[in-house]
Structures are given as structure tokens and as C-alpha cells.
mmCIF file of C-alpha atoms in Angstrom:
data_model
loop_
_atom_site.group_PDB
_atom_site.id
_atom_site.type_symbol
_atom_site.label_atom_id
_atom_site.label_comp_id
_atom_site.label_asym_id
_atom_site.label_seq_id
_atom_site.Cartn_x
_atom_site.Cartn_y
_atom_site.Cartn_z
ATOM 1 C CA UNK P 8 -0.180 -26.110 -2.429
ATOM 2 C CA UNK P 9 -1.003 -25.245 -5.244
ATOM 3 C CA UNK P 10 -0.867 -28.516 -6.676
ATOM 4 C CA UNK P 11 -3.928 -28.896 -3.782
ATOM 5 C CA UNK P 12 -5.785 -25.916 -4.930
ATOM 6 C CA UNK P 13 -5.806 -26.925 -8.292
ATOM 7 C CA UNK P 14 -7.419 -30.488 -7.013
ATOM 8 C CA UNK P 15 -10.454 -28.183 -5.744
ATOM 9 C CA UNK P 16 -10.909 -27.117 -9.262
ATOM 10 C CA UNK P 17 -9.240 -24.006 -8.952
ATOM 11 C CA UNK P 18 -6.708 -22.338 -12.076
ATOM 12 C CA UNK P 19 -3.456 -21.454 -10.593
ATOM 13 C CA UNK P 20 -0.800 -18.880 -10.995
ATOM 14 C CA UNK P 21 2.372 -20.340 -9.262
ATOM 15 C CA UNK P 22 4.576 -18.128 -9.198
ATOM 16 C CA UNK P 23 8.595 -18.008 -8.196
ATOM 17 C CA UNK P 24 11.828 -16.420 -7.668
ATOM 18 C CA UNK P 25 14.907 -18.249 -10.401
ATOM 19 C CA UNK P 26 13.547 -21.713 -9.531
ATOM 20 C CA UNK P 27 11.751 -21.772 -12.666
ATOM 21 C CA UNK P 28 12.727 -25.648 -13.181
ATOM 22 C CA UNK P 29 10.652 -26.090 -10.142
ATOM 23 C CA UNK P 30 7.446 -24.263 -10.685
ATOM 24 C CA UNK P 31 7.697 -25.881 -14.827
ATOM 25 C CA UNK P 32 7.282 -29.310 -12.502
ATOM 26 C CA UNK P 33 4.909 -28.207 -10.328
ATOM 27 C CA UNK P 34 2.776 -26.456 -13.913
ATOM 28 C CA UNK P 35 3.056 -29.772 -16.062
ATOM 29 C CA UNK P 36 1.956 -31.941 -12.558
ATOM 30 C CA UNK P 37 -1.510 -29.974 -12.111
ATOM 31 C CA UNK P 38 -1.723 -30.046 -15.392
ATOM 32 C CA UNK P 39 -1.788 -33.865 -16.565
ATOM 33 C CA UNK P 40 -4.092 -34.125 -14.163
ATOM 34 C CA UNK P 41 -6.001 -32.552 -16.387
ATOM 35 C CA UNK P 42 -6.166 -28.359 -14.121
ATOM 36 C CA UNK P 43 -5.593 -24.780 -15.120
ATOM 37 C CA UNK P 44 -2.152 -23.007 -13.696
ATOM 38 C CA UNK P 45 1.598 -21.275 -15.077
ATOM 39 C CA UNK P 46 3.654 -19.838 -13.952
ATOM 40 C CA UNK P 47 5.494 -16.553 -13.568
ATOM 41 C CA UNK P 48 8.745 -15.295 -11.832
ATOM 42 C CA UNK P 49 9.070 -12.764 -9.508
ATOM 43 C CA UNK P 50 10.548 -11.201 -6.077
ATOM 44 C CA UNK P 51 7.874 -10.362 -4.455
ATOM 45 C CA UNK P 52 10.060 -7.805 -1.515
ATOM 46 C CA UNK P 53 8.409 -4.869 -3.732
ATOM 47 C CA UNK P 54 5.195 -3.786 -4.302
ATOM 48 C CA UNK P 55 5.541 -3.765 -8.844
ATOM 49 C CA UNK P 56 5.885 -7.585 -8.313
ATOM 50 C CA UNK P 57 3.340 -8.665 -5.904
ATOM 51 C CA UNK P 58 1.290 -6.132 -8.578
ATOM 52 C CA UNK P 59 2.073 -7.001 -11.371
ATOM 53 C CA UNK P 60 1.462 -10.648 -10.144
ATOM 54 C CA UNK P 61 -2.523 -9.702 -9.687
ATOM 55 C CA UNK P 62 -2.536 -8.716 -13.906
ATOM 56 C CA UNK P 63 -1.279 -11.344 -14.334
ATOM 57 C CA UNK P 64 -3.329 -13.661 -12.644
ATOM 58 C CA UNK P 65 -6.902 -11.770 -14.131
ATOM 59 C CA UNK P 66 -5.056 -11.646 -17.874
ATOM 60 C CA UNK P 67 -4.297 -15.642 -17.901
ATOM 61 C CA UNK P 68 -7.791 -16.758 -15.978
ATOM 62 C CA UNK P 69 -9.936 -13.562 -16.161
ATOM 63 C CA UNK P 70 -9.630 -12.496 -12.316
ATOM 64 C CA UNK P 71 -8.764 -13.388 -8.329
ATOM 65 C CA UNK P 72 -10.790 -15.890 -5.291
ATOM 66 C CA UNK P 73 -7.489 -15.884 -3.675
ATOM 67 C CA UNK P 74 -4.137 -15.257 -3.037
ATOM 68 C CA UNK P 75 -2.080 -17.033 -1.263
ATOM 69 C CA UNK P 76 1.454 -14.753 0.464
ATOM 70 C CA UNK P 77 3.682 -18.062 0.640
ATOM 71 C CA UNK P 78 7.191 -16.490 -0.504
ATOM 72 C CA UNK P 79 9.430 -15.775 1.999
ATOM 73 C CA UNK P 80 12.681 -16.684 3.314
ATOM 74 C CA UNK P 81 14.846 -17.670 6.552
ATOM 75 C CA UNK P 82 17.871 -16.122 8.109
ATOM 76 C CA UNK P 83 19.718 -16.958 10.661
ATOM 77 C CA UNK P 84 21.172 -14.503 12.727
ATOM 78 C CA UNK P 85 22.197 -13.187 16.200
ATOM 79 C CA UNK P 86 20.096 -10.196 17.617
ATOM 80 C CA UNK P 87 23.292 -8.569 18.100
ATOM 81 C CA UNK P 88 25.257 -9.336 15.326
ATOM 82 C CA UNK P 89 22.008 -8.422 12.584
ATOM 83 C CA UNK P 90 22.462 -5.848 10.399
ATOM 84 C CA UNK P 91 19.862 -3.945 8.080
ATOM 85 C CA UNK P 92 20.466 -5.482 5.076
ATOM 86 C CA UNK P 93 20.069 -8.855 6.605
ATOM 87 C CA UNK P 94 16.638 -6.735 8.693
ATOM 88 C CA UNK P 95 15.315 -5.195 5.021
ATOM 89 C CA UNK P 96 15.474 -8.418 3.840
ATOM 90 C CA UNK P 97 13.853 -10.391 5.902
ATOM 91 C CA UNK P 98 11.254 -7.558 5.844
ATOM 92 C CA UNK P 99 10.772 -6.577 2.188
ATOM 93 C CA UNK P 100 10.059 -10.283 0.866
ATOM 94 C CA UNK P 101 7.580 -11.897 4.504
ATOM 95 C CA UNK P 102 6.078 -8.378 5.756
ATOM 96 C CA UNK P 103 5.838 -5.859 2.836
ATOM 97 C CA UNK P 104 6.074 -8.486 0.250
ATOM 98 C CA UNK P 105 2.577 -10.019 1.308
ATOM 99 C CA UNK P 106 1.532 -6.468 2.863
ATOM 100 C CA UNK P 107 1.229 -5.116 -0.278
ATOM 101 C CA UNK P 108 0.714 -8.788 -2.583
ATOM 102 C CA UNK P 109 -2.121 -9.287 -0.050
ATOM 103 C CA UNK P 110 -3.636 -5.276 -1.210
ATOM 104 C CA UNK P 111 -2.916 -5.705 -5.352
ATOM 105 C CA UNK P 112 -5.586 -9.327 -4.686
ATOM 106 C CA UNK P 113 -8.006 -7.139 -2.641
ATOM 107 C CA UNK P 114 -8.610 -4.824 -5.323
ATOM 108 C CA UNK P 115 -9.519 -6.810 -7.320
ATOM 109 C CA UNK P 116 -11.050 -8.578 -5.322
ATOM 110 C CA UNK P 117 -13.253 -5.774 -4.287
ATOM 111 C CA UNK P 118 -14.189 -4.379 -7.750
ATOM 112 C CA UNK P 119 -14.932 -8.545 -8.038
ATOM 113 C CA UNK P 120 -17.962 -8.076 -5.198
ATOM 114 C CA UNK P 121 -17.793 -11.563 -4.683
ATOM 115 C CA UNK P 122 -15.988 -11.295 -2.020
ATOM 116 C CA UNK P 123 -12.448 -13.359 -1.784
ATOM 117 C CA UNK P 124 -8.933 -15.785 0.564
ATOM 118 C CA UNK P 125 -6.275 -14.592 1.616
ATOM 119 C CA UNK P 126 -4.361 -15.889 3.286
ATOM 120 C CA UNK P 127 -0.345 -15.578 4.684
ATOM 121 C CA UNK P 128 1.731 -18.817 5.519
ATOM 122 C CA UNK P 129 3.100 -17.152 9.068
ATOM 123 C CA UNK P 130 5.391 -19.714 11.485
ATOM 124 C CA UNK P 131 4.929 -21.152 14.902
ATOM 125 C CA UNK P 132 8.427 -19.018 15.358
ATOM 126 C CA UNK P 133 6.150 -15.889 15.851
ATOM 127 C CA UNK P 134 3.453 -17.265 18.775
ATOM 128 C CA UNK P 135 7.169 -19.235 20.447
ATOM 129 C CA UNK P 136 10.629 -17.375 20.784
ATOM 130 C CA UNK P 137 13.048 -18.765 19.746
ATOM 131 C CA UNK P 138 17.048 -17.155 19.284
ATOM 132 C CA UNK P 139 18.974 -16.133 16.447
ATOM 133 C CA UNK P 140 15.881 -15.490 14.693
ATOM 134 C CA UNK P 141 14.912 -12.150 15.401
ATOM 135 C CA UNK P 142 14.128 -10.218 12.712
ATOM 136 C CA UNK P 143 12.469 -13.439 10.856
ATOM 137 C CA UNK P 144 10.522 -13.874 13.641
ATOM 138 C CA UNK P 145 8.955 -10.939 14.476
ATOM 139 C CA UNK P 146 7.192 -10.425 10.277
ATOM 140 C CA UNK P 147 5.583 -14.723 10.548
ATOM 141 C CA UNK P 148 4.595 -12.163 14.439
ATOM 142 C CA UNK P 149 3.851 -9.166 12.505
ATOM 143 C CA UNK P 150 1.836 -11.002 9.723
ATOM 144 C CA UNK P 151 -1.081 -12.674 12.204
ATOM 145 C CA UNK P 152 -1.904 -9.316 13.719
ATOM 146 C CA UNK P 153 -1.904 -8.408 9.796
ATOM 147 C CA UNK P 154 -4.846 -11.097 9.236
ATOM 148 C CA UNK P 155 -6.452 -9.134 12.276
ATOM 149 C CA UNK P 156 -6.158 -5.933 11.418
ATOM 150 C CA UNK P 157 -7.056 -6.557 7.986
ATOM 151 C CA UNK P 158 -9.924 -8.900 8.337
ATOM 152 C CA UNK P 159 -11.470 -5.758 10.221
ATOM 153 C CA UNK P 160 -11.762 -3.860 6.722
ATOM 154 C CA UNK P 161 -12.129 -6.146 4.313
ATOM 155 C CA UNK P 162 -14.868 -8.781 5.740
ATOM 156 C CA UNK P 163 -17.736 -5.640 4.393
ATOM 157 C CA UNK P 164 -16.596 -7.380 1.290
ATOM 158 C CA UNK P 165 -16.990 -10.561 2.073
ATOM 159 C CA UNK P 166 -12.993 -11.358 2.168
ATOM 160 C CA UNK P 167 -12.127 -13.592 4.831
ATOM 161 C CA UNK P 168 -8.299 -12.672 5.719
ATOM 162 C CA UNK P 169 -5.998 -15.746 8.115
ATOM 163 C CA UNK P 170 -2.582 -16.503 7.948
ATOM 164 C CA UNK P 171 -1.043 -20.253 8.594
ATOM 165 C CA UNK P 172 1.803 -20.338 11.543
ATOM 166 C CA UNK P 173 3.093 -23.422 10.626
ATOM 167 C CA UNK P 174 5.656 -25.868 12.539
ATOM 168 C CA UNK P 175 8.500 -27.990 11.740
ATOM 169 C CA UNK P 176 8.232 -29.048 8.662
ATOM 170 C CA UNK P 177 9.874 -31.559 6.638
ATOM 171 C CA UNK P 178 11.336 -30.259 3.366
ATOM 172 C CA UNK P 179 14.062 -30.318 1.255
ATOM 173 C CA UNK P 180 15.340 -26.701 2.420
ATOM 174 C CA UNK P 181 15.056 -28.555 5.928
ATOM 175 C CA UNK P 182 16.071 -31.432 4.830
ATOM 176 C CA UNK P 183 19.229 -29.723 3.644
ATOM 177 C CA UNK P 184 20.719 -28.655 6.789
ATOM 178 C CA UNK P 185 19.543 -31.730 8.897
ATOM 179 C CA UNK P 186 19.284 -35.447 6.728
ATOM 180 C CA UNK P 187 17.438 -36.301 10.020
ATOM 181 C CA UNK P 188 15.118 -33.641 10.452
ATOM 182 C CA UNK P 189 12.245 -35.844 10.762
ATOM 183 C CA UNK P 190 13.062 -38.141 12.877
ATOM 184 C CA UNK P 191 14.838 -35.397 15.530
ATOM 185 C CA UNK P 192 11.399 -33.734 15.008
ATOM 186 C CA UNK P 193 9.335 -36.811 15.814
ATOM 187 C CA UNK P 194 10.303 -37.005 19.546
ATOM 188 C CA UNK P 195 9.223 -32.877 20.642
ATOM 189 C CA UNK P 196 5.870 -32.552 18.446
ATOM 190 C CA UNK P 197 3.065 -34.155 20.582
ATOM 191 C CA UNK P 198 1.371 -35.957 17.451
ATOM 192 C CA UNK P 199 4.863 -37.565 16.723
ATOM 193 C CA UNK P 200 5.543 -37.194 13.541
ATOM 194 C CA UNK P 201 6.832 -33.931 11.650
ATOM 195 C CA UNK P 202 4.577 -32.251 9.729
ATOM 196 C CA UNK P 203 4.838 -32.317 6.342
ATOM 197 C CA UNK P 204 3.254 -30.168 2.809
ATOM 198 C CA UNK P 205 0.295 -32.474 2.650
ATOM 199 C CA UNK P 206 -0.445 -30.792 6.382
ATOM 200 C CA UNK P 207 0.182 -26.911 5.296
ATOM 201 C CA UNK P 208 -2.303 -27.636 2.351
ATOM 202 C CA UNK P 209 -5.101 -28.956 4.008
ATOM 203 C CA UNK P 210 -5.536 -26.432 6.645
ATOM 204 C CA UNK P 211 -5.093 -24.837 3.050
ATOM 205 C CA UNK P 212 -7.945 -25.466 1.594
ATOM 206 C CA UNK P 213 -9.793 -25.289 4.612
ATOM 207 C CA UNK P 214 -9.314 -21.579 4.566
ATOM 208 C CA UNK P 215 -10.003 -20.854 1.046
ATOM 209 C CA UNK P 216 -12.814 -22.628 0.736
ATOM 210 C CA UNK P 217 -16.472 -21.698 1.215
ATOM 211 C CA UNK P 218 -16.909 -23.762 4.760
ATOM 212 C CA UNK P 219 -14.776 -21.029 6.153
ATOM 213 C CA UNK P 220 -17.022 -18.166 5.797
ATOM 214 C CA UNK P 221 -16.420 -16.825 9.435
ATOM 215 C CA UNK P 222 -13.276 -17.527 9.908
ATOM 216 C CA UNK P 223 -11.381 -14.570 9.546
ATOM 217 C CA UNK P 224 -8.636 -11.995 11.497
ATOM 218 C CA UNK P 225 -7.234 -16.142 12.617
ATOM 219 C CA UNK P 226 -3.872 -17.686 12.847
ATOM 220 C CA UNK P 227 -3.995 -21.593 12.609
ATOM 221 C CA UNK P 228 -1.045 -22.854 13.763
ATOM 222 C CA UNK P 229 -0.404 -26.555 11.531
ATOM 223 C CA UNK P 230 2.441 -28.221 14.424
ATOM 224 C CA UNK P 231 1.298 -31.008 15.284
ATOM 225 C CA UNK P 232 1.161 -29.762 18.823
ATOM 226 C CA UNK P 233 4.564 -28.845 19.357
ATOM 227 C CA UNK P 234 4.097 -24.647 20.644
ATOM 228 C CA UNK P 235 2.130 -26.593 23.788
ATOM 229 C CA UNK P 236 5.845 -28.072 24.734
ATOM 230 C CA UNK P 237 8.108 -25.506 22.980
ATOM 231 C CA UNK P 238 10.191 -28.201 22.793
ATOM 232 C CA UNK P 239 13.935 -28.241 20.409
ATOM 233 C CA UNK P 240 15.801 -31.508 19.725
ATOM 234 C CA UNK P 241 18.816 -31.669 21.445
#
């Protein structure tokens, strides 16, 4: 996402939590291509960290035009066994962190008086019920509605708010869980292949672009048609 935005000319802040080496690699890749990028470490489960992130972006880059709330975590747990600590951990980052990050960014955008774009990373599990993911799924469904309600209040300021409902996507975490992840999911996705990070980044670029000025309060599904069938690998 950060690299894709940078290729369009955006100066970016790459936020991370405990992934300094990975963030540095992304930042260096962007800079080597002539872009502007800065790393920022924080646990975005807190209000203070989200405000600090936006303050850092303004201090380094001068303004905030696009805010992408991509921080999130997954916890697998049967509903009857989910404890308060698990619930709080998931909700604090996925839902509360996103809410207050958007608030901090929107306040800056309103002050700038030039509009802006806010995009949330939701999930197809917020649209289709999945077992053993109740806390996670509730937060992702909440992000879709958060985009709708914030769009109403921020629209008069020229700020759009949307979400991406991300489907099965090939990344390091999923490959650790299942080395044959791409093959297994390709068999149940109508397009015949698993999603890749570039698919999500392309959707983000559209929502962040001037061409999407009339798209707000919307959840764009990036899943190769999976939600139309809802099948899981056998």
C-alpha cells in the first residue's frame, strides 16, 4: 500500500509495531525509487499513538491528505472460549485504533480545508460469517459501518471515507499458517487465483484518487468473487 501510493507521487509515513527491519526495507525501497517515506513505530491500539502518528506526518510532510487505517490483528478462538483479554486486544486495535486514527487525520484535513481520503482495511469476514473468528469478524463488520457513518459527517468537508473488504490474500502470515495457501484458496475463488497485495493496493489507489470523489461510505470488496460463494478449502 505504501509503495503503491509513493509511486503515484505521495509522500508517505510507514507505520509499524515491532517490525523495524521490515518498515526500513519498505522505506528504503520507496526512497531508492525517488520517493519520500518515513518510518514511524507505534502500537496503534491507543488514542495517543494515533494522534502522534498524524502529528508526525504533519511535522515531516506538512499535511495529511490520505489516511489508511491498515493496522489490525486476527485472533482465532471459539466463541465459547473467547476471554475478555482477547476481545479487548482485537477491538482496541481493529476498531478503537481505527476510529481515533481517522478522527486525528480528519481533524487535520478539516483544518487544511482541502478535503481528503480515509480508507479502512476491513475483511470479507465482516460480510460472511466464519467460525472461530467472532471477535475479529465483529470488528471488521464494524469498520464497514464506521465508513458509512463517518462519511455522513465528513462529506461536507470534502473528505471521503471508505473501507476495503479484503479476501484471501497471499502474504507471509498466511504462508506461515499454510505453505500451500495459494493453491488451496484458488480452488474456491471464482477468479481461480488467490489475491495478492497488489490487488489490494490497486483498490486503495482508486479510493484515494480524485476519480473516487463521489465514492464514500462504501465497502469495496477485493476477493475475486469469493463472497458470492463463501466456500472454504477442504
